[in-house]
mmCIF file of C-alpha atoms in Angstrom:
data_model
loop_
_atom_site.group_PDB
_atom_site.id
_atom_site.type_symbol
_atom_site.label_atom_id
_atom_site.label_comp_id
_atom_site.label_asym_id
_atom_site.label_seq_id
_atom_site.Cartn_x
_atom_site.Cartn_y
_atom_site.Cartn_z
ATOM 1 C CA UNK A 27 0.290 0.294 0.373
ATOM 2 C CA UNK A 28 1.476 3.569 -0.619
ATOM 3 C CA UNK A 29 1.933 5.503 2.780
ATOM 4 C CA UNK A 30 0.757 9.198 3.261
ATOM 5 C CA UNK A 31 4.299 10.057 2.709
ATOM 6 C CA UNK A 32 4.669 8.212 -0.315
ATOM 7 C CA UNK A 33 0.781 10.147 -1.563
ATOM 8 C CA UNK A 34 1.097 12.316 -4.396
ATOM 9 C CA UNK A 35 0.783 15.414 -2.157
ATOM 10 C CA UNK A 36 3.741 14.934 -0.901
ATOM 11 C CA UNK A 37 5.450 13.951 -3.926
ATOM 12 C CA UNK A 38 4.760 17.699 -4.956
ATOM 13 C CA UNK A 39 6.045 18.998 -1.635
ATOM 14 C CA UNK A 40 9.211 17.310 -1.858
ATOM 15 C CA UNK A 41 9.352 18.434 -5.611
ATOM 16 C CA UNK A 42 8.375 21.792 -5.250
ATOM 17 C CA UNK A 43 10.830 22.217 -2.502
ATOM 18 C CA UNK A 44 13.865 20.875 -4.975
ATOM 19 C CA UNK A 45 12.793 23.447 -7.094
ATOM 20 C CA UNK A 46 13.381 26.410 -4.935
ATOM 21 C CA UNK A 47 16.239 24.714 -3.480
ATOM 22 C CA UNK A 48 17.205 24.584 -7.097
ATOM 23 C CA UNK A 49 16.329 28.253 -7.587
ATOM 24 C CA UNK A 50 18.136 29.669 -3.880
ATOM 25 C CA UNK A 51 21.597 27.670 -4.140
ATOM 26 C CA UNK A 52 21.940 27.126 -7.890
ATOM 27 C CA UNK A 53 23.018 29.956 -8.457
ATOM 28 C CA UNK A 54 25.908 29.586 -6.251
ATOM 29 C CA UNK A 55 26.663 26.607 -7.519
ATOM 30 C CA UNK A 56 27.070 27.547 -10.901
ATOM 31 C CA UNK A 57 29.408 30.064 -9.479
ATOM 32 C CA UNK A 58 31.602 27.584 -7.822
ATOM 33 C CA UNK A 59 31.988 25.507 -10.637
ATOM 34 C CA UNK A 60 32.699 28.427 -13.741
ATOM 35 C CA UNK A 61 35.172 29.778 -11.436
ATOM 36 C CA UNK A 62 36.744 26.616 -10.643
ATOM 37 C CA UNK A 63 37.027 25.712 -14.427
ATOM 38 C CA UNK A 64 38.496 29.127 -15.007
ATOM 39 C CA UNK A 65 41.025 29.076 -12.071
ATOM 40 C CA UNK A 66 42.780 25.428 -12.856
ATOM 41 C CA UNK A 67 42.745 26.414 -17.289
ATOM 42 C CA UNK A 68 44.989 30.148 -16.048
ATOM 43 C CA UNK A 69 47.051 27.657 -13.919
ATOM 44 C CA UNK A 70 47.680 25.856 -17.068
ATOM 45 C CA UNK A 71 48.236 28.553 -19.143
ATOM 46 C CA UNK A 72 50.591 29.937 -17.094
ATOM 47 C CA UNK A 73 52.231 27.291 -17.435
ATOM 48 C CA UNK A 74 51.885 24.272 -13.987
ATOM 49 C CA UNK A 75 53.112 21.037 -15.410
ATOM 50 C CA UNK A 76 51.011 19.352 -12.840
ATOM 51 C CA UNK A 77 47.147 19.396 -12.322
ATOM 52 C CA UNK A 78 46.463 22.801 -10.672
ATOM 53 C CA UNK A 79 44.842 21.484 -8.177
ATOM 54 C CA UNK A 80 45.560 24.094 -5.480
ATOM 55 C CA UNK A 81 44.609 26.706 -7.933
ATOM 56 C CA UNK A 82 41.343 25.080 -8.926
ATOM 57 C CA UNK A 83 40.579 24.618 -4.671
ATOM 58 C CA UNK A 84 40.322 28.371 -3.825
ATOM 59 C CA UNK A 85 37.175 29.206 -5.176
ATOM 60 C CA UNK A 86 35.361 26.387 -3.333
ATOM 61 C CA UNK A 87 37.197 27.747 0.297
ATOM 62 C CA UNK A 88 35.934 31.604 -0.885
ATOM 63 C CA UNK A 89 33.006 31.763 -3.226
ATOM 64 C CA UNK A 90 30.124 32.460 -1.151
ATOM 65 C CA UNK A 91 26.976 35.056 -1.545
ATOM 66 C CA UNK A 92 28.728 37.761 -0.849
ATOM 67 C CA UNK A 93 32.019 39.238 -3.355
ATOM 68 C CA UNK A 94 33.108 40.668 -0.082
ATOM 69 C CA UNK A 95 33.785 37.697 1.539
ATOM 70 C CA UNK A 96 35.010 35.805 -1.227
ATOM 71 C CA UNK A 97 37.615 38.260 -1.848
ATOM 72 C CA UNK A 98 38.628 38.927 2.496
ATOM 73 C CA UNK A 99 39.044 34.702 1.937
ATOM 74 C CA UNK A 100 41.068 34.708 -0.939
ATOM 75 C CA UNK A 101 43.010 37.094 0.521
ATOM 76 C CA UNK A 102 43.272 35.467 3.590
ATOM 77 C CA UNK A 103 44.526 32.404 1.767
ATOM 78 C CA UNK A 104 47.229 34.074 0.123
ATOM 79 C CA UNK A 105 48.348 34.922 3.018
ATOM 80 C CA UNK A 106 49.012 32.132 5.133
ATOM 81 C CA UNK A 107 49.769 30.265 2.120
ATOM 82 C CA UNK A 108 53.149 31.816 1.584
ATOM 83 C CA UNK A 109 53.140 31.832 5.840
ATOM 84 C CA UNK A 110 52.561 28.648 6.331
ATOM 85 C CA UNK A 111 55.202 26.986 3.594
ATOM 86 C CA UNK A 112 57.391 29.462 4.491
ATOM 87 C CA UNK A 113 57.959 28.355 7.762
ATOM 88 C CA UNK A 114 57.484 24.863 6.948
ATOM 89 C CA UNK A 115 60.868 25.651 4.436
ATOM 90 C CA UNK A 116 62.449 26.976 6.813
ATOM 91 C CA UNK A 117 61.651 24.175 9.744
ATOM 92 C CA UNK A 118 62.757 21.479 7.321
ATOM 93 C CA UNK A 119 65.639 23.411 6.519
ATOM 94 C CA UNK A 120 66.629 22.870 10.294
ATOM 95 C CA UNK A 121 65.757 19.580 10.718
ATOM 96 C CA UNK A 122 64.247 16.132 9.492
ATOM 97 C CA UNK A 123 60.012 15.484 8.902
ATOM 98 C CA UNK A 124 59.032 13.438 12.197
ATOM 99 C CA UNK A 125 56.443 14.444 14.865
ATOM 100 C CA UNK A 126 58.706 16.757 16.911
ATOM 101 C CA UNK A 127 58.929 19.177 13.481
ATOM 102 C CA UNK A 128 55.917 18.766 12.700
ATOM 103 C CA UNK A 129 54.676 19.947 16.050
ATOM 104 C CA UNK A 130 56.808 23.000 15.343
ATOM 105 C CA UNK A 131 55.570 23.701 12.452
ATOM 106 C CA UNK A 132 51.619 23.528 13.059
ATOM 107 C CA UNK A 133 52.565 24.580 16.274
ATOM 108 C CA UNK A 134 53.900 27.830 14.401
ATOM 109 C CA UNK A 135 51.787 28.444 11.985
ATOM 110 C CA UNK A 136 48.428 28.605 13.916
ATOM 111 C CA UNK A 137 50.554 31.405 15.504
ATOM 112 C CA UNK A 138 51.038 32.945 12.973
ATOM 113 C CA UNK A 139 47.416 32.827 12.093
ATOM 114 C CA UNK A 140 46.534 34.730 14.920
ATOM 115 C CA UNK A 141 48.548 37.877 13.220
ATOM 116 C CA UNK A 142 47.120 37.261 10.063
ATOM 117 C CA UNK A 143 43.831 36.877 10.537
ATOM 118 C CA UNK A 144 40.670 38.121 8.174
ATOM 119 C CA UNK A 145 37.342 38.413 8.966
ATOM 120 C CA UNK A 146 38.129 38.678 12.792
ATOM 121 C CA UNK A 147 38.825 34.303 12.835
ATOM 122 C CA UNK A 148 42.154 32.752 13.471
ATOM 123 C CA UNK A 149 43.865 31.938 9.701
ATOM 124 C CA UNK A 150 44.649 28.276 10.448
ATOM 125 C CA UNK A 151 45.338 28.486 6.385
ATOM 126 C CA UNK A 152 48.999 28.821 7.434
ATOM 127 C CA UNK A 153 49.085 26.071 9.721
ATOM 128 C CA UNK A 154 47.458 24.006 6.927
ATOM 129 C CA UNK A 155 49.998 25.423 4.104
ATOM 130 C CA UNK A 156 52.940 24.350 6.473
ATOM 131 C CA UNK A 157 51.589 21.108 7.386
ATOM 132 C CA UNK A 158 51.009 19.632 3.563
ATOM 133 C CA UNK A 159 54.273 20.874 2.717
ATOM 134 C CA UNK A 160 55.838 17.663 4.353
ATOM 135 C CA UNK A 161 53.714 15.519 1.933
ATOM 136 C CA UNK A 162 56.485 16.451 -0.844
ATOM 137 C CA UNK A 163 59.406 14.211 -1.361
ATOM 138 C CA UNK A 164 60.491 17.949 -2.464
ATOM 139 C CA UNK A 165 59.335 20.684 -0.436
ATOM 140 C CA UNK A 166 61.500 23.681 -1.732
ATOM 141 C CA UNK A 167 59.711 22.743 -5.355
ATOM 142 C CA UNK A 168 56.065 21.821 -3.804
ATOM 143 C CA UNK A 169 55.697 25.530 -2.135
ATOM 144 C CA UNK A 170 56.628 27.041 -4.877
ATOM 145 C CA UNK A 171 53.790 25.174 -6.967
ATOM 146 C CA UNK A 172 51.316 26.339 -4.261
ATOM 147 C CA UNK A 173 52.158 29.532 -4.212
ATOM 148 C CA UNK A 174 51.608 30.853 -7.088
ATOM 149 C CA UNK A 175 48.540 28.359 -7.767
ATOM 150 C CA UNK A 176 46.726 29.722 -5.314
ATOM 151 C CA UNK A 177 47.885 33.153 -5.983
ATOM 152 C CA UNK A 178 46.196 32.536 -9.787
ATOM 153 C CA UNK A 179 43.550 30.536 -8.427
ATOM 154 C CA UNK A 180 42.836 34.038 -5.675
ATOM 155 C CA UNK A 181 43.297 36.114 -8.630
ATOM 156 C CA UNK A 182 40.515 34.386 -10.575
ATOM 157 C CA UNK A 183 38.041 34.337 -8.391
ATOM 158 C CA UNK A 184 38.670 38.074 -6.865
ATOM 159 C CA UNK A 185 37.825 39.315 -10.623
ATOM 160 C CA UNK A 186 35.108 36.664 -11.238
ATOM 161 C CA UNK A 187 33.701 36.904 -8.317
ATOM 162 C CA UNK A 188 31.108 39.967 -8.497
ATOM 163 C CA UNK A 189 30.420 39.349 -12.124
ATOM 164 C CA UNK A 190 28.726 35.805 -12.466
ATOM 165 C CA UNK A 191 25.045 35.823 -11.072
ATOM 166 C CA UNK A 192 26.159 38.847 -8.616
ATOM 167 C CA UNK A 193 23.612 38.738 -5.285
ATOM 168 C CA UNK A 194 21.036 41.063 -5.354
ATOM 169 C CA UNK A 195 20.899 43.404 -2.185
ATOM 170 C CA UNK A 196 18.205 44.855 -3.302
ATOM 171 C CA UNK A 197 16.161 41.698 -3.101
ATOM 172 C CA UNK A 198 18.155 40.292 -0.269
ATOM 173 C CA UNK A 199 17.307 43.322 1.645
ATOM 174 C CA UNK A 200 13.753 42.965 1.087
ATOM 175 C CA UNK A 201 12.535 39.610 1.667
ATOM 176 C CA UNK A 202 14.774 39.976 5.467
ATOM 177 C CA UNK A 203 12.987 42.805 6.345
ATOM 178 C CA UNK A 204 9.873 41.278 5.616
ATOM 179 C CA UNK A 205 10.401 37.887 8.006
ATOM 180 C CA UNK A 206 12.548 40.436 10.626
ATOM 181 C CA UNK A 207 9.093 42.404 10.498
ATOM 182 C CA UNK A 208 7.059 38.726 10.737
ATOM 183 C CA UNK A 209 9.145 37.055 13.466
ATOM 184 C CA UNK A 210 9.088 40.791 15.763
ATOM 185 C CA UNK A 211 4.706 40.386 15.509
ATOM 186 C CA UNK A 212 4.666 37.510 15.919
ATOM 187 C CA UNK A 213 7.237 37.937 19.490
ATOM 188 C CA UNK A 214 4.877 40.985 20.497
ATOM 189 C CA UNK A 215 1.071 39.221 20.152
ATOM 190 C CA UNK A 216 2.345 35.810 21.047
ATOM 191 C CA UNK A 217 3.726 36.775 24.345
ATOM 192 C CA UNK A 218 0.612 38.862 24.825
ATOM 193 C CA UNK A 219 -1.725 35.755 24.382
ATOM 194 C CA UNK A 220 -0.048 33.988 27.138
ATOM 195 C CA UNK A 221 -0.934 36.339 30.097
ATOM 196 C CA UNK A 222 -2.198 34.437 32.331
ATOM 197 C CA UNK A 223 -2.109 31.047 30.886
ATOM 198 C CA UNK A 224 0.229 29.411 32.994
ATOM 199 C CA UNK A 225 3.900 29.113 33.498
ATOM 200 C CA UNK A 226 4.253 26.398 31.352
ATOM 201 C CA UNK A 227 2.395 28.977 28.562
ATOM 202 C CA UNK A 228 5.057 31.517 29.319
ATOM 203 C CA UNK A 229 8.109 29.360 29.164
ATOM 204 C CA UNK A 230 6.940 27.788 25.652
ATOM 205 C CA UNK A 231 6.527 31.648 24.691
ATOM 206 C CA UNK A 232 10.300 32.827 25.989
ATOM 207 C CA UNK A 233 11.186 29.917 24.338
ATOM 208 C CA UNK A 234 9.712 30.876 20.920
ATOM 209 C CA UNK A 235 11.167 34.422 21.338
ATOM 210 C CA UNK A 236 13.969 33.755 21.952
ATOM 211 C CA UNK A 237 15.007 31.545 18.956
ATOM 212 C CA UNK A 238 13.011 34.567 16.512
ATOM 213 C CA UNK A 239 15.398 36.860 18.443
ATOM 214 C CA UNK A 240 17.952 34.567 16.867
ATOM 215 C CA UNK A 241 17.055 34.565 13.289
ATOM 216 C CA UNK A 242 16.543 38.358 13.734
ATOM 217 C CA UNK A 243 20.324 39.176 14.891
ATOM 218 C CA UNK A 244 21.210 36.878 12.226
ATOM 219 C CA UNK A 245 19.124 38.485 9.415
ATOM 220 C CA UNK A 246 20.864 42.205 10.690
ATOM 221 C CA UNK A 247 24.463 39.417 9.580
ATOM 222 C CA UNK A 248 23.165 38.893 6.335
ATOM 223 C CA UNK A 249 21.841 42.130 5.552
ATOM 224 C CA UNK A 250 25.299 44.050 6.659
ATOM 225 C CA UNK A 251 26.629 41.056 4.335
ATOM 226 C CA UNK A 252 24.282 42.420 1.140
ATOM 227 C CA UNK A 253 24.925 45.551 1.891
ATOM 228 C CA UNK A 254 28.785 44.949 1.780
ATOM 229 C CA UNK A 255 28.486 43.370 -1.516
ATOM 230 C CA UNK A 256 26.823 46.079 -3.560
ATOM 231 C CA UNK A 257 30.420 48.374 -3.178
ATOM 232 C CA UNK A 258 32.045 45.191 -4.753
ATOM 233 C CA UNK A 259 29.085 45.094 -7.613
ATOM 234 C CA UNK A 260 29.195 46.864 -10.513
ATOM 235 C CA UNK A 261 26.412 45.710 -11.753
ATOM 236 C CA UNK A 262 24.101 47.120 -8.666
ATOM 237 C CA UNK A 263 25.649 50.271 -7.985
ATOM 238 C CA UNK A 264 22.065 51.633 -9.568
ATOM 239 C CA UNK A 265 20.212 50.569 -6.353
ATOM 240 C CA UNK A 266 23.248 52.248 -3.923
ATOM 241 C CA UNK A 267 20.464 54.853 -2.314
ATOM 242 C CA UNK A 268 17.130 51.758 -1.932
ATOM 243 C CA UNK A 269 19.835 49.143 -0.492
ATOM 244 C CA UNK A 270 20.323 52.023 2.634
ATOM 245 C CA UNK A 271 17.522 52.603 3.587
ATOM 246 C CA UNK A 272 16.537 49.117 3.311
ATOM 247 C CA UNK A 273 19.595 47.820 5.882
ATOM 248 C CA UNK A 274 18.308 51.010 7.859
ATOM 249 C CA UNK A 275 15.409 49.032 8.328
ATOM 250 C CA UNK A 276 16.943 45.610 9.227
ATOM 251 C CA UNK A 277 19.022 47.794 11.539
ATOM 252 C CA UNK A 278 16.185 48.573 13.145
ATOM 253 C CA UNK A 279 14.906 45.565 13.426
ATOM 254 C CA UNK A 280 17.674 44.457 14.789
ATOM 255 C CA UNK A 281 17.609 47.165 18.078
ATOM 256 C CA UNK A 282 13.786 46.324 18.835
ATOM 257 C CA UNK A 283 14.510 42.716 19.001
ATOM 258 C CA UNK A 284 15.967 43.485 22.654
ATOM 259 C CA UNK A 285 12.850 44.783 23.912
ATOM 260 C CA UNK A 286 10.722 42.322 22.815
ATOM 261 C CA UNK A 287 12.444 39.688 24.366
ATOM 262 C CA UNK A 288 12.543 41.577 27.042
ATOM 263 C CA UNK A 289 8.279 41.542 27.150
ATOM 264 C CA UNK A 290 8.609 38.257 26.698
ATOM 265 C CA UNK A 291 11.170 37.678 29.902
ATOM 266 C CA UNK A 292 8.985 39.650 32.212
ATOM 267 C CA UNK A 293 6.016 37.719 31.192
ATOM 268 C CA UNK A 294 7.450 34.208 32.198
ATOM 269 C CA UNK A 295 9.641 35.970 35.510
ATOM 270 C CA UNK A 296 5.635 37.427 36.187
ATOM 271 C CA UNK A 297 3.889 34.074 36.104
ATOM 272 C CA UNK A 298 6.361 32.366 37.877
ATOM 273 C CA UNK A 299 5.890 34.143 40.680
ATOM 274 C CA UNK A 300 2.853 33.148 42.842
ATOM 275 C CA UNK A 301 0.469 36.212 44.026
ATOM 276 C CA UNK A 302 0.312 38.019 40.993
ATOM 277 C CA UNK A 303 -2.151 36.106 39.242
ATOM 278 C CA UNK A 304 -5.086 38.725 39.758
ATOM 279 C CA UNK A 305 -2.471 41.352 37.945
ATOM 280 C CA UNK A 306 -1.922 38.915 35.576
ATOM 281 C CA UNK A 307 -5.472 38.513 34.668
ATOM 282 C CA UNK A 308 -5.984 42.267 35.071
ATOM 283 C CA UNK A 309 -3.191 43.302 32.045
ATOM 284 C CA UNK A 310 -4.551 39.782 29.993
ATOM 285 C CA UNK A 311 -7.441 42.485 29.348
ATOM 286 C CA UNK A 312 -5.635 45.209 28.077
ATOM 287 C CA UNK A 313 -1.884 43.828 26.890
ATOM 288 C CA UNK A 314 -3.091 42.512 23.629
ATOM 289 C CA UNK A 315 -4.774 45.257 22.102
ATOM 290 C CA UNK A 316 -1.270 47.273 23.099
ATOM 291 C CA UNK A 317 0.562 44.772 21.263
ATOM 292 C CA UNK A 318 -1.031 44.188 17.918
ATOM 293 C CA UNK A 319 -1.096 48.466 17.651
ATOM 294 C CA UNK A 320 2.390 47.841 18.372
ATOM 295 C CA UNK A 321 3.125 44.697 15.987
ATOM 296 C CA UNK A 322 1.173 46.899 13.155
ATOM 297 C CA UNK A 323 3.479 49.702 13.750
ATOM 298 C CA UNK A 324 6.622 47.848 13.876
ATOM 299 C CA UNK A 325 5.199 45.945 10.645
ATOM 300 C CA UNK A 326 4.344 49.329 8.873
ATOM 301 C CA UNK A 327 7.696 51.216 10.024
ATOM 302 C CA UNK A 328 10.019 47.534 8.190
ATOM 303 C CA UNK A 329 8.468 47.632 5.366
ATOM 304 C CA UNK A 330 8.948 50.874 3.774
ATOM 305 C CA UNK A 331 5.582 52.538 5.583
ATOM 306 C CA UNK A 332 4.446 55.371 7.793
ATOM 307 C CA UNK A 333 3.298 53.918 11.243
ATOM 308 C CA UNK A 334 2.942 57.242 12.372
ATOM 309 C CA UNK A 335 -0.827 56.258 13.329
ATOM 310 C CA UNK A 336 -0.339 53.089 14.436
ATOM 311 C CA UNK A 337 2.462 54.734 16.788
ATOM 312 C CA UNK A 338 0.422 57.482 18.509
ATOM 313 C CA UNK A 339 -2.649 54.781 18.203
ATOM 314 C CA UNK A 340 -0.116 52.489 20.293
ATOM 315 C CA UNK A 341 0.854 55.336 22.550
ATOM 316 C CA UNK A 342 -2.646 56.467 23.491
ATOM 317 C CA UNK A 343 -4.077 53.286 24.640
ATOM 318 C CA UNK A 344 -0.230 52.744 26.614
ATOM 319 C CA UNK A 345 -1.184 56.369 28.465
ATOM 320 C CA UNK A 346 -4.896 54.974 29.300
ATOM 321 C CA UNK A 347 -3.590 52.332 30.537
ATOM 322 C CA UNK A 348 -0.675 53.807 32.860
ATOM 323 C CA UNK A 349 -4.077 56.292 34.033
ATOM 324 C CA UNK A 350 -6.224 52.103 34.857
ATOM 325 C CA UNK A 351 -3.283 50.837 36.414
ATOM 326 C CA UNK A 352 -0.436 52.149 37.635
ATOM 327 C CA UNK A 353 1.272 48.979 39.933
ATOM 328 C CA UNK A 354 4.435 48.099 38.843
ATOM 329 C CA UNK A 355 3.715 45.274 37.150
ATOM 330 C CA UNK A 356 2.039 46.918 34.583
ATOM 331 C CA UNK A 357 4.721 49.233 34.571
ATOM 332 C CA UNK A 358 6.784 46.851 33.803
ATOM 333 C CA UNK A 359 4.774 45.468 31.068
ATOM 334 C CA UNK A 360 4.069 48.918 29.714
ATOM 335 C CA UNK A 361 8.101 49.693 29.407
ATOM 336 C CA UNK A 362 9.007 47.699 26.681
ATOM 337 C CA UNK A 363 6.104 48.742 24.485
ATOM 338 C CA UNK A 364 7.140 51.887 25.299
ATOM 339 C CA UNK A 365 10.755 51.898 23.828
ATOM 340 C CA UNK A 366 9.272 49.928 20.462
ATOM 341 C CA UNK A 367 7.838 53.036 20.007
ATOM 342 C CA UNK A 368 10.641 55.087 20.802
ATOM 343 C CA UNK A 369 13.045 53.497 18.645
ATOM 344 C CA UNK A 370 10.667 53.273 15.424
ATOM 345 C CA UNK A 371 9.939 57.494 15.687
ATOM 346 C CA UNK A 372 13.528 57.863 16.043
ATOM 347 C CA UNK A 373 14.697 55.921 12.955
ATOM 348 C CA UNK A 374 14.865 57.294 9.745
ATOM 349 C CA UNK A 375 12.458 59.956 8.480
ATOM 350 C CA UNK A 376 12.785 58.617 4.859
ATOM 351 C CA UNK A 377 10.435 55.796 4.426
ATOM 352 C CA UNK A 378 10.627 55.572 -0.132
ATOM 353 C CA UNK A 379 11.221 51.466 -1.079
#
């Protein structure tokens, strides 16, 4: 019998996911394939007398969606290779290969990699290149081949990365901003919904909010990469103004995340305290509407619209809530919402998409 997992609906779903994967990941894979072939051929034209594997390795470790990352990784790799082979040659000219010399070379490579770091990370290419020299019976010739082949592969990568299926920062930032808006909105409304719902509900909501906040932070990092990519992408220069505005929206979302996390934390803390159930029940009459208004303001701001009306409505509701309930629990629940609105009002005034 055909099980549910083999039904036409599930097969269609798998096909859709496969097509989506090809659509999103295919250009990056094609970019790597083309650049690997070009780097290999360039090394052959330059006179490689052995298969130029090291030239082809550079695109494999360097190319990602951001041409700036490819540039930085290629330069990191070149510096690491040169330093690594020099360390290995120096050590092998003094001592024969052994466990002791291997340990010394790797230790020196890691130490130098801490200095020749790129992108804030330790450059392990130094130690790796030093180690690979041990694989050759002629370390000097091996080292020279590795240096110039790697340099050739890096040059090809740097030249082709911005031109082959270049990333579209405008599209990336639009998707990131929309995702951040949806996550922050769910955090606000979801937290309000668990008021008075018990400890388990509050704790589960806190975990969900933290997951959403981490995703927003990751989206902000992705947005910064997309904005940097524009500097090295001659085909996208005309999008500079639009990209800057959308990057500002994502940065705003990143700043709002801490406040929605604070609200979820307050609800969880209050729910775990005995004797606060009556105050949480009173808050449940007010906070969900205020959270919805605040969420609407967030969505408007991050989509490029004018959140003014939603902000004003939320402010009015918070003021009425403050008059009706000045107790500490209500004050603590209102404070994160006020801070979200403050951040929205402090954002840049240009909203054109």
